[in-house]
Coordinates of C-alpha atoms and ligand atoms in Angstrom, one line a residue:
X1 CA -22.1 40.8 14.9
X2 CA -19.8 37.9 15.9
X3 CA -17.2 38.7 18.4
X4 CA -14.4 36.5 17.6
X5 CA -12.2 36.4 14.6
X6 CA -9.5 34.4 13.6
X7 CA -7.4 31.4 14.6
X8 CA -6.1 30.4 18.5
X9 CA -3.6 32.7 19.4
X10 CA 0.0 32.3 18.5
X11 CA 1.6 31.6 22.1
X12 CA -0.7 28.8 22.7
X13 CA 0.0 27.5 19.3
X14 CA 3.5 27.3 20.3
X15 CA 3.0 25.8 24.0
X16 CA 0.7 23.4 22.8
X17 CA 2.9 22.6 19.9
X18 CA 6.2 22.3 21.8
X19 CA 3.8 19.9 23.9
X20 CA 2.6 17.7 21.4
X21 CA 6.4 17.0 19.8
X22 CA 7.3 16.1 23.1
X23 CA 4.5 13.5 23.6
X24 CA 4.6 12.2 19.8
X25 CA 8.3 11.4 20.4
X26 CA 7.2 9.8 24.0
X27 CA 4.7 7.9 22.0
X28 CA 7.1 6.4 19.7
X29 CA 9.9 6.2 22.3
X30 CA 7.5 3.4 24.6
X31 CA 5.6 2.0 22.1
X32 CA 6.3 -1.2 23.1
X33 CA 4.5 -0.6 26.1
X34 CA 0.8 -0.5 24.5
X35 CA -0.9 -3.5 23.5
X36 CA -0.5 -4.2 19.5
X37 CA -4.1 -4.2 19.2
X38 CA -6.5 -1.9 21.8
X39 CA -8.1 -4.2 23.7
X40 CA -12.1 -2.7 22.7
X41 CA -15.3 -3.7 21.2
X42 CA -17.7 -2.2 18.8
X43 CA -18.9 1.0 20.2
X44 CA -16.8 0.7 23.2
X45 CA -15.0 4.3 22.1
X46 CA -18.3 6.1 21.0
X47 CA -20.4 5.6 24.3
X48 CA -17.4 7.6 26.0
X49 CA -17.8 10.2 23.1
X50 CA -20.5 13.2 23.1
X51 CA -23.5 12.4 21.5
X52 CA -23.1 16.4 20.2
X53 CA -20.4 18.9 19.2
X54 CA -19.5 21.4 22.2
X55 CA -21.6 24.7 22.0
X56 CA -19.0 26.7 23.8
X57 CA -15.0 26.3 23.0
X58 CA -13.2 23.9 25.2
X59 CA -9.4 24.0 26.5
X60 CA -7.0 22.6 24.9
X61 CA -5.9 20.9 27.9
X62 CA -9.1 19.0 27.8
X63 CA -9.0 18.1 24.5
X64 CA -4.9 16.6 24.4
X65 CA -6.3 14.4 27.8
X66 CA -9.0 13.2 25.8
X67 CA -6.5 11.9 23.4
X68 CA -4.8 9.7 26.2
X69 CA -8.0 8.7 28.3
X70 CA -10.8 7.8 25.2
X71 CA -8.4 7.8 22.1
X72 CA -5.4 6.1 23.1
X73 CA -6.8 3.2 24.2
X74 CA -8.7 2.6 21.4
X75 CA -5.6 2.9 18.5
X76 CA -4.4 -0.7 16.8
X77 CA -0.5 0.7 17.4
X78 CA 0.8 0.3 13.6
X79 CA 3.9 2.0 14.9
X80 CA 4.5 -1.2 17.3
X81 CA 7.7 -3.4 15.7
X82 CA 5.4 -6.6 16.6
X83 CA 2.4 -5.0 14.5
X84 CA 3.1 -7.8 11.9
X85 CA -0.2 -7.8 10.5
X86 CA -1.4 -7.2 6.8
X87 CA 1.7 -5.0 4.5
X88 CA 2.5 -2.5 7.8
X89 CA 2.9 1.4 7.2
X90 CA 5.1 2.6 9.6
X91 CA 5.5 7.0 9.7
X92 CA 9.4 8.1 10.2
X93 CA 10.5 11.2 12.1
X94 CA 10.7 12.9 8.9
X95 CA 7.6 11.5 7.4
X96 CA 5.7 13.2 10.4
X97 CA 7.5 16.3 9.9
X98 CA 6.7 16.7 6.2
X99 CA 2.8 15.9 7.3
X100 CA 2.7 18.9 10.2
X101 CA 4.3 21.1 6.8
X102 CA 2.1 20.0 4.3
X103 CA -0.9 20.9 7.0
X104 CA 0.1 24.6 7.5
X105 CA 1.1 25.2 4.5
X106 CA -2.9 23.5 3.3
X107 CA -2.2 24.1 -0.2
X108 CA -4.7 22.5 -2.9
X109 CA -2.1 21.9 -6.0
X110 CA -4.8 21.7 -8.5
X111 CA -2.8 23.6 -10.8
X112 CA 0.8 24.5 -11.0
X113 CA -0.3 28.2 -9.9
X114 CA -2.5 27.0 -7.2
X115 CA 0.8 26.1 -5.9
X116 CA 3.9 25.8 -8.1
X117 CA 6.3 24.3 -5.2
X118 CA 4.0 21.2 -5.2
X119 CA 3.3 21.2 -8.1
X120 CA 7.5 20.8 -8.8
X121 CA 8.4 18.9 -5.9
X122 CA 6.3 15.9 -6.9
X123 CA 7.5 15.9 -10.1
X124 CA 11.0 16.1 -8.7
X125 CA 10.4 13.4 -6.3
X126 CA 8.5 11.4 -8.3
X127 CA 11.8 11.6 -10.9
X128 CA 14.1 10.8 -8.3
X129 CA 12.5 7.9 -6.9
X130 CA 11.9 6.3 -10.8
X131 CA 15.8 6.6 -11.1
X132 CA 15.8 4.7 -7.5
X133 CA 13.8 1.9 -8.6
X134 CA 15.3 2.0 -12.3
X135 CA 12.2 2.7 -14.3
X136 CA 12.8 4.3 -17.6
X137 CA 13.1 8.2 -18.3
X138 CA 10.0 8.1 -20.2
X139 CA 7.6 7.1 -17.6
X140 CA 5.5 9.9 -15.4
X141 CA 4.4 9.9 -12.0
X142 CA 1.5 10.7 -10.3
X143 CA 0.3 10.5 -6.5
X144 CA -2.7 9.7 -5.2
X145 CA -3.8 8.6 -1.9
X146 CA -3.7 4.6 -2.0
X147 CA -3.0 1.8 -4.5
X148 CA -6.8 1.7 -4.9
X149 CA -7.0 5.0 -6.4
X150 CA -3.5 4.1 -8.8
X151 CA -4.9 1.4 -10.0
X152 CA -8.7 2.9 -10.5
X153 CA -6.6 5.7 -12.9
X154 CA -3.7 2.9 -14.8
X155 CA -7.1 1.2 -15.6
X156 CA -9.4 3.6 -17.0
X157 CA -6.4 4.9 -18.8
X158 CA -6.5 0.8 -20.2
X159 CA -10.6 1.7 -20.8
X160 CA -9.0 5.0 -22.9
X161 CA -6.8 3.1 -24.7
X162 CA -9.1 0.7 -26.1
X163 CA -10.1 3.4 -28.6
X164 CA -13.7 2.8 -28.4
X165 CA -14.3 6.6 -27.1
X166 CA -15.7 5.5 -24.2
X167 CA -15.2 8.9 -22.5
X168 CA -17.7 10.8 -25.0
X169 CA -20.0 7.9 -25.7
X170 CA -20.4 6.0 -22.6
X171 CA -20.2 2.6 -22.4
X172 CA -23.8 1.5 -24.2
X173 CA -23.8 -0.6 -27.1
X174 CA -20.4 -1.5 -27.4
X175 CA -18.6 -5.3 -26.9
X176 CA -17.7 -6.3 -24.0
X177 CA -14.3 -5.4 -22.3
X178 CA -12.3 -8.0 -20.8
X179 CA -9.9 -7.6 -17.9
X180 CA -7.2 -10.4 -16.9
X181 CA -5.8 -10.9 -14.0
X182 CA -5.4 -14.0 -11.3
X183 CA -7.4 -15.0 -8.3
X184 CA -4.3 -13.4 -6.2
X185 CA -4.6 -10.0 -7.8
X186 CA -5.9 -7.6 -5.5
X187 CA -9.7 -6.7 -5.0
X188 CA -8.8 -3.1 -5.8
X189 CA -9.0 -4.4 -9.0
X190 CA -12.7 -5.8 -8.6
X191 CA -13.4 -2.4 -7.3
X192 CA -12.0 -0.4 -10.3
X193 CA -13.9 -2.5 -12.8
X194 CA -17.1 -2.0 -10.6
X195 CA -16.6 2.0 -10.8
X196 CA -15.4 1.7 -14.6
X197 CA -18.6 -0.1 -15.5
X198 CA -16.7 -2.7 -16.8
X199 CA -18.6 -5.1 -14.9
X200 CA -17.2 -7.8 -12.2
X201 CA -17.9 -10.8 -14.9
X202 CA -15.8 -9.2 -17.7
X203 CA -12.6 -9.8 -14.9
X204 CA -10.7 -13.5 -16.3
X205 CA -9.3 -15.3 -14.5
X206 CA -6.2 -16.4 -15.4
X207 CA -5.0 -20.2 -13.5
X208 CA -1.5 -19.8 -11.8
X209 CA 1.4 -22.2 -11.2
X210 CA 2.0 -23.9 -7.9
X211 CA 3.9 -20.6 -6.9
X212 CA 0.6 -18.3 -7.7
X213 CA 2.0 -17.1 -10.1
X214 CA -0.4 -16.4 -13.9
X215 CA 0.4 -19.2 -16.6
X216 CA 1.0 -16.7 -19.8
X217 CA -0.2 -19.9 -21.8
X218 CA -3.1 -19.6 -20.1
X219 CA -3.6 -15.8 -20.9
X220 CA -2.9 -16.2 -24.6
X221 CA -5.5 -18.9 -24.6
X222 CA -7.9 -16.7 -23.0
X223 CA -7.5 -13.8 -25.2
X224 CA -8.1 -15.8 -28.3
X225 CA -11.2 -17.5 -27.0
X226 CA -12.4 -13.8 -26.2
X227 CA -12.0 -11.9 -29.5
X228 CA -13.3 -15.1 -31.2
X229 CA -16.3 -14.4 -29.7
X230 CA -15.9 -10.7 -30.3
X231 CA -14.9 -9.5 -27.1
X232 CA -12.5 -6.7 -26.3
X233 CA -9.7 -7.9 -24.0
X234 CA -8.7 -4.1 -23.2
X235 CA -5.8 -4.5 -20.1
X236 CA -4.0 -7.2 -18.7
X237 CA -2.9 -6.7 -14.5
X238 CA -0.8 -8.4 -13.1
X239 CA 1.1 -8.5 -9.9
X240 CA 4.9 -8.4 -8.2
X241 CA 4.3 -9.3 -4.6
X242 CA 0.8 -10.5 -4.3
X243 CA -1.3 -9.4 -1.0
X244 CA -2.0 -12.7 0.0
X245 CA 1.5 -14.9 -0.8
X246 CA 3.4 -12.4 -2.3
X247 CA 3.7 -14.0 -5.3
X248 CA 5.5 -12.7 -8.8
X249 CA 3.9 -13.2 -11.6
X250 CA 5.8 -13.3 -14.7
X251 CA 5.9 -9.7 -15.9
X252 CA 8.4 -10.3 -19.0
X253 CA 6.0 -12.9 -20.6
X254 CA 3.1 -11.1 -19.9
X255 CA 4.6 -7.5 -21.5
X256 CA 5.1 -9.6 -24.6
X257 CA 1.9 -10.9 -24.9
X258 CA 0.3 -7.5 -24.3
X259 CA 2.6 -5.6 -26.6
X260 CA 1.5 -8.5 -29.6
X261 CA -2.3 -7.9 -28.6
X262 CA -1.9 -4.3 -28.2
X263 CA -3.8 -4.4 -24.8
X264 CA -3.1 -1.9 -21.9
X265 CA -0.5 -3.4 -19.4
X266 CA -1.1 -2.3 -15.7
X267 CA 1.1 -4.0 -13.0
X268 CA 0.4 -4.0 -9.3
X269 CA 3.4 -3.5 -6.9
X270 CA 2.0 -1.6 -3.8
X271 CA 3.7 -3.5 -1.2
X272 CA 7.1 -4.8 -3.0
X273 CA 8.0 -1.9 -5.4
X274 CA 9.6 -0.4 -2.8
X275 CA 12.2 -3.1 -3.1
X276 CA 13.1 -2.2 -6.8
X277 CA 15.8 -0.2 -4.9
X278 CA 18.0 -3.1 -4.1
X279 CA 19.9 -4.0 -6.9
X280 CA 19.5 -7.7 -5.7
X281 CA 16.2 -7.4 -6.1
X282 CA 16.3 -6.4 -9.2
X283 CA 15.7 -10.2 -10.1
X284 CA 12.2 -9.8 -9.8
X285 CA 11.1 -6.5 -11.8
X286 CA 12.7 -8.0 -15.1
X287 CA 10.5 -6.3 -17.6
X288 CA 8.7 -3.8 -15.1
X289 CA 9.8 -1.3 -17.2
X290 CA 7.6 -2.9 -20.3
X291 CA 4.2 -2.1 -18.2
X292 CA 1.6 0.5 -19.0
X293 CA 1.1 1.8 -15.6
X294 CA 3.2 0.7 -12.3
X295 CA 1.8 1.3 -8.7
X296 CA 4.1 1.4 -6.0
X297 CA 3.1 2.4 -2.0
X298 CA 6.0 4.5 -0.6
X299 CA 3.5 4.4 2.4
X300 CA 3.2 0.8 2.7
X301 CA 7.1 -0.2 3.2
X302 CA 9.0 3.4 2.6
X303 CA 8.2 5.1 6.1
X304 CA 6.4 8.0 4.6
X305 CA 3.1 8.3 6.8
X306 CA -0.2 7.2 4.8
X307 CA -1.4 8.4 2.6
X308 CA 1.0 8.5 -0.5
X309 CA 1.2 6.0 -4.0
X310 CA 2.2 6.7 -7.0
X311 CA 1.0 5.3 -10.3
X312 CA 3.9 5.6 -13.1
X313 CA 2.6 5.7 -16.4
X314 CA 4.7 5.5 -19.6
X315 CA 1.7 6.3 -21.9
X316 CA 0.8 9.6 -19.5
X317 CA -0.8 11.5 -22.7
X318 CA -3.7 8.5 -22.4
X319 CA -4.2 8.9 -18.0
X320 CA -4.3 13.0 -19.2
X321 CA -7.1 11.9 -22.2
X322 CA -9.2 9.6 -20.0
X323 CA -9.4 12.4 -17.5
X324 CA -8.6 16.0 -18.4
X325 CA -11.5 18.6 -18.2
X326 CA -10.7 22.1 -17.8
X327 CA -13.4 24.8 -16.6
X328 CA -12.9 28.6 -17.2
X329 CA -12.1 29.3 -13.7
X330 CA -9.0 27.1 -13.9
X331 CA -7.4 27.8 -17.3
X332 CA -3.6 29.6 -16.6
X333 CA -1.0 31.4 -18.9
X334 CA 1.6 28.1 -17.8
X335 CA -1.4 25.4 -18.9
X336 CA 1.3 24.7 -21.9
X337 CA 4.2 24.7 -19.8
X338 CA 3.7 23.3 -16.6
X339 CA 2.2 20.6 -15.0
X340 CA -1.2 20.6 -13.5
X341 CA -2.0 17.8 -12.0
X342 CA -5.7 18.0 -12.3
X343 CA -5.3 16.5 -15.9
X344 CA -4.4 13.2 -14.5
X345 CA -6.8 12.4 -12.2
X346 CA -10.6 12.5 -10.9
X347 CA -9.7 15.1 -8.1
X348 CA -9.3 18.5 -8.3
X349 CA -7.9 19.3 -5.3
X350 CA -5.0 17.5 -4.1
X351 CA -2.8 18.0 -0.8
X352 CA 1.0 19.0 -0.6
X353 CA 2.0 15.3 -0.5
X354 CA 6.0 15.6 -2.4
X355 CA 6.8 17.4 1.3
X356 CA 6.9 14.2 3.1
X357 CA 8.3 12.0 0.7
X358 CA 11.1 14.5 -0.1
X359 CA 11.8 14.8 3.6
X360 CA 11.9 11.1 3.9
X361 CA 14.0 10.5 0.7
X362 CA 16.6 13.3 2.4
X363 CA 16.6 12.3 5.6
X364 CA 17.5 8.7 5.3
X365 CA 18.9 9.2 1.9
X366 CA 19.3 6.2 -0.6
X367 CA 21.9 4.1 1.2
X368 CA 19.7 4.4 4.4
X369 CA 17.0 3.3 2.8
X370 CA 18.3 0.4 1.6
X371 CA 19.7 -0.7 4.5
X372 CA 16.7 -0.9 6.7
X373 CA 15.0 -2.8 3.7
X374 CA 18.1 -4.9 3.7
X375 CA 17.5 -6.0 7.0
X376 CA 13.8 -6.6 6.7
X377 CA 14.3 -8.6 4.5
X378 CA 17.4 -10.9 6.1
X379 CA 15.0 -11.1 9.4
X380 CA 12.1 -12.3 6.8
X381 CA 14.9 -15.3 5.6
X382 CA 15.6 -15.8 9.2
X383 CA 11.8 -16.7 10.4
X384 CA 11.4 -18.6 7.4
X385 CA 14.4 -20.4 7.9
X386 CA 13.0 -21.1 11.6
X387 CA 9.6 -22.4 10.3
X388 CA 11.5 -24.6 7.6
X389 CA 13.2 -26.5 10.5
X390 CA 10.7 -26.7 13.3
X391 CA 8.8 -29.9 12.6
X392 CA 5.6 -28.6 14.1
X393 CA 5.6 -26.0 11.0
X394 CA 5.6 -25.6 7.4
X395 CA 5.4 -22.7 5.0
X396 CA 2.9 -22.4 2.2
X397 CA 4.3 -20.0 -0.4
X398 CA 8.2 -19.0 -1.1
X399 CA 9.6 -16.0 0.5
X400 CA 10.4 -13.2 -1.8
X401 CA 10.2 -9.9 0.4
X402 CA 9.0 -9.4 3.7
X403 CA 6.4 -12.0 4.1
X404 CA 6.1 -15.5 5.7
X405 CA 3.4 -17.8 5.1
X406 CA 2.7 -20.6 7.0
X407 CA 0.8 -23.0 9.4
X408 CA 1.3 -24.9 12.1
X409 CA 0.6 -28.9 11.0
X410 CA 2.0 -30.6 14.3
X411 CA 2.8 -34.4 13.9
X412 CA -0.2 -36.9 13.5
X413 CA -3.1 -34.5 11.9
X414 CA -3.2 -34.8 8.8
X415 CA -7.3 -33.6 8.6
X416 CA -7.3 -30.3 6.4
X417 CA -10.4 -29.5 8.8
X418 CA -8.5 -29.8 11.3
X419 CA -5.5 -28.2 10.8
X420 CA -7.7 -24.9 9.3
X421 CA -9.5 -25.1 13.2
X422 CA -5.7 -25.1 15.1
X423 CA -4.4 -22.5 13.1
X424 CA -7.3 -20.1 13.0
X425 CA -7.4 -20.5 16.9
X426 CA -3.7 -20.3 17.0
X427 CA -3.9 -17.0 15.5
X428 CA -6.6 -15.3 17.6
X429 CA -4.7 -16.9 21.0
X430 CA -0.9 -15.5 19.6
X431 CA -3.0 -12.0 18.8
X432 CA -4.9 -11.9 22.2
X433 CA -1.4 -11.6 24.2
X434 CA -1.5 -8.0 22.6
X435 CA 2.3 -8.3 21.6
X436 CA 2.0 -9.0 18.3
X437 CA -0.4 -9.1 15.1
X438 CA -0.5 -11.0 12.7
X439 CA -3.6 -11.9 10.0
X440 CA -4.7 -15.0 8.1
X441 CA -5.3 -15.8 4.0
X442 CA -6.0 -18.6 2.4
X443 CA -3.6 -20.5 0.2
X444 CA -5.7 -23.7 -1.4
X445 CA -8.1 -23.8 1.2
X446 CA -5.6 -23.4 3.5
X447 CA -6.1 -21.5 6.8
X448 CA -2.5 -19.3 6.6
X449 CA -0.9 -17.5 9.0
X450 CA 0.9 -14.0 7.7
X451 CA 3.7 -12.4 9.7
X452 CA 5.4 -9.3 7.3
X453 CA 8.4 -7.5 8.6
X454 CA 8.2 -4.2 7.4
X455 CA 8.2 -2.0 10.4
X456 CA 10.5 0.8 10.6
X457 CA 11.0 0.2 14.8
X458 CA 11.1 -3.6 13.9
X459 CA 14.5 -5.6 14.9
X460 CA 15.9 -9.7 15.2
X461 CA 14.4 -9.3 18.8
X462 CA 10.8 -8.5 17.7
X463 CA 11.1 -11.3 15.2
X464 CA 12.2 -13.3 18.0
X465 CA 9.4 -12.7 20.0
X466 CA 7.1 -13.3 17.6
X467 CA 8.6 -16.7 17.2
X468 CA 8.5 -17.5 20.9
X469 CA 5.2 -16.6 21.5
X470 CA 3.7 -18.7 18.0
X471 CA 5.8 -22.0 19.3
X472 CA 4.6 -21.3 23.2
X473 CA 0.6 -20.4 22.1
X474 CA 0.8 -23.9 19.8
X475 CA 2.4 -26.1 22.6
X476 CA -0.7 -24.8 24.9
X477 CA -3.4 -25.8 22.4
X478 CA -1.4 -29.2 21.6
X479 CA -1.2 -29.8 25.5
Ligands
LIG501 C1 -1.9 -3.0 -0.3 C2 -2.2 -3.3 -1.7 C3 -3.1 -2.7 -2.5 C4 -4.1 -1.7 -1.9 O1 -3.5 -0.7 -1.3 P1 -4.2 0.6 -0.8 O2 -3.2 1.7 -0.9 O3 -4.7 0.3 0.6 O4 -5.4 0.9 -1.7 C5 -3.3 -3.1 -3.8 N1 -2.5 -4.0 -4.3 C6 -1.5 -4.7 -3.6 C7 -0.6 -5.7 -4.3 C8 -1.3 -4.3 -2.3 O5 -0.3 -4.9 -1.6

């Protein structure tokens, strides 16, 4: 007979909770006092670790100094305003309290029954945040975890689409289906087509301008050749705000070609969606509203902690035929009124997400949220500005969002070698100082240095920083 039941008691719950607020906010309060990136190596944080789980409970006290002796120490601090690296994710105050919700509450909104308030509040959200962005009434939303995931689902609803009943039949005997996209789309894509079965081959490439942007010459050209030799081009992605340059391509030319081919339209804008919300940006969504299936990353640039992105279909009967599949045990009297969101997706169980973007969405309301955007990206014109004139730098793609790409090229080298060797060491010497983080592409063979401002905590003097330490790392390796 066992002799404990049940969960930790309710007044250490509290003390320990009280605690834990207190430290969070600490955290976030002198996070400018960690190093951007831990300074570790592989394995460094598991040889501290037991090799097995404890036999006997431990205190919590134990556990919490745990987190600040072997944990700590070992975090990359994406909360840091100088963590500059990749597209950043930065977690609000009310982000954090709508993930501590969502975990006590642990519903699994399988089915509107299973939990109708999530099943309600994401399709509230998800509606309010269309509107925000200006997508059309008719399109649906759906959150998964990452753009990966949203894109895996806009494309096998492409795979649906293509009428060839893939779903029953499987994917023997029939033509091949061919995917466009550029060299700049994002691998997610690769990934999708390898789980589809589609097959990485059957993924064109479409050439791009000298902005990286997709020729739509060059598509229409490439879907001919196919169906003449009796291919099936079955979905065209393409991409606002590219991972590596952040290019555009052109979505309005692109929706007219697929609508005259009839092939699936998915469009890509996990990082810069999120900037559909300025009406000045509106410049570069012309004819988003023509796509298939959108993805957008409220956790990539929207300060609601990861995980959270939604795909927005405007064809959501296809995602729900690709996918739906309903067992005895889950079949409800509101199946024909409500939503259940196992219809559109491969999961069945799916967490409480709507809580943290509608605290988000509340707390910092529309205006708010478009004013810290606002000033990311006006500090993102600034550093460009500041490579533009220094004669030791030059940028490498045009700066539509958040993002800066560039090298240093100082006067006299001209060797492509060369320069890809001082800017690669460049990078790992202005990343060793710990205060900031930035990443590399490649842009035409061209070692590139990243720096994205997207960071809730991030400010001029952060960008400043940045600045200073990139010009004083260069003038030691030029010395
Ligand atoms: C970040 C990103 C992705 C992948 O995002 P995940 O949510 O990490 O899967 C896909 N496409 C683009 C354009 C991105 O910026």
């Amino acid at each position: 007979m066992s002799k404990s039941f049940g969960d930790m008691p309710k007044e250490e719950f509290k003390k320990y909770g009280h605690a834990l607020i207190d430290w969070i906010a600490d955290y976030l309060d002198n996070i400018e006092t960690y190093p951007v990136l831990p300074d570790t190596k592989p394995g460094d944080i598991k040889s501290t670790l037991p090799q097995t789980a404890p036999q006997l409970s431990e205190d919590l006290k134990n556990i919490f100094s745990d987190v600040d002796k072997i944990i700590l120490p070992g975090v990359t601090h994406w909360q840091h305003p100088n963590f500059m690296a990749y597209f950043n994710s930065s977690a609000s105050g009310p982000g954090i309290f709508g993930e501590i919700l969502s975990a006590a509450f642990n519903t699994n909104g399988m089915v509107w029954k299973s939990n109708p308030a999530s099943a309600e509040l994401e399709e509230t959200v998800l509606n309010w945040f269309k509107k925000m962005i200006g997508l059309p009434e008719e399109f649906f939303g759906v959150v998964y975890d990452t753009a990966s995931v949203s894109t895996l689902h806009g494309i096998a609803a492409a795979r649906e689409y293509s009428g060839l009943n893939i779903r029953a039949k499987g994917m023997n005997g029939i033509p091949k289906l061919i995917l466009y996209c550029t060299e700049h789309a994002h691998s997610s894509i690769e990934k999708a087509v390898i789980t589809l079965g589609i097959g990485m081959e059957n993924i064109h490439r479409i050439p791009v301008d000298e902005n990286f942007s997709m020729i739509p010459a060059k598509l229409e050209k490439a879907i001919s050749e196919d169906r003449a030799k009796g291919y099936v081009p079955f979905c065209v992605v393409a991409t606002i705000g590219t991972t590596s340059s952040t290019a555009i391509d052109p979505v309005d030319e692109i929706a007219d070609i697929c609508e005259r081919e009839k092939i699936w339209f998915h469009l890509d804008a996990a990082y810069a969606g999120v900037t559909a919300i300025l009406p000045e940006m509106k410049k570069y969504f012309k004819g988003f509203e023509r796509a298939d299936s959108f993805v957008v990353n409220p956790h990539k640039w929207l300060f609601v902690p990861i995980d959270f992105s939604i795909l927005y279909t405007r064809k959501p009967d296809v995602l729900k035929k690709a996918f739906s599949l309903v067992p005895e045990y889950l079949k409800t009297a509101e199946d024909n009124t409500a939503i259940n969101y196992m219809d559109y997706g491969i999961q069945l169980g799916r967490r409480f997400r709507a809580l943290k973007f509608w605290f988000v969405l509340r707390y910092f309301g529309v205006e708010g949220l478009q004013e810290r955007l606002r000033g990311h990206l006006q500090l993102a014109q600034q550093f460009s500005e500041w490579i533009d004139k220094h004669e030791m730098f030059e940028r490498l793609a045009p700066v539509y969002f958040g993002t800066i790409c560039f090298r240093a090229k100082p006067n006299g080298i001209t060797d492509e070698n060369k320069l890809n060797e001082l800017n690669e060491k460049l990078l790992n010497t202005v990343n060793s100082t710990g205060k900031v983080f930035l990443v590399h592409t490649k842009l035409n063979g061209k070692f590139t240095i990243r720096l994205v401002v997207s960071g809730l905590r991030t400010e001029e003097k952060h960008v400043m920083l940045a600045w200073e330490i990139i010009r004083g790392e260069l003038a030691k390796l030029c010395k």
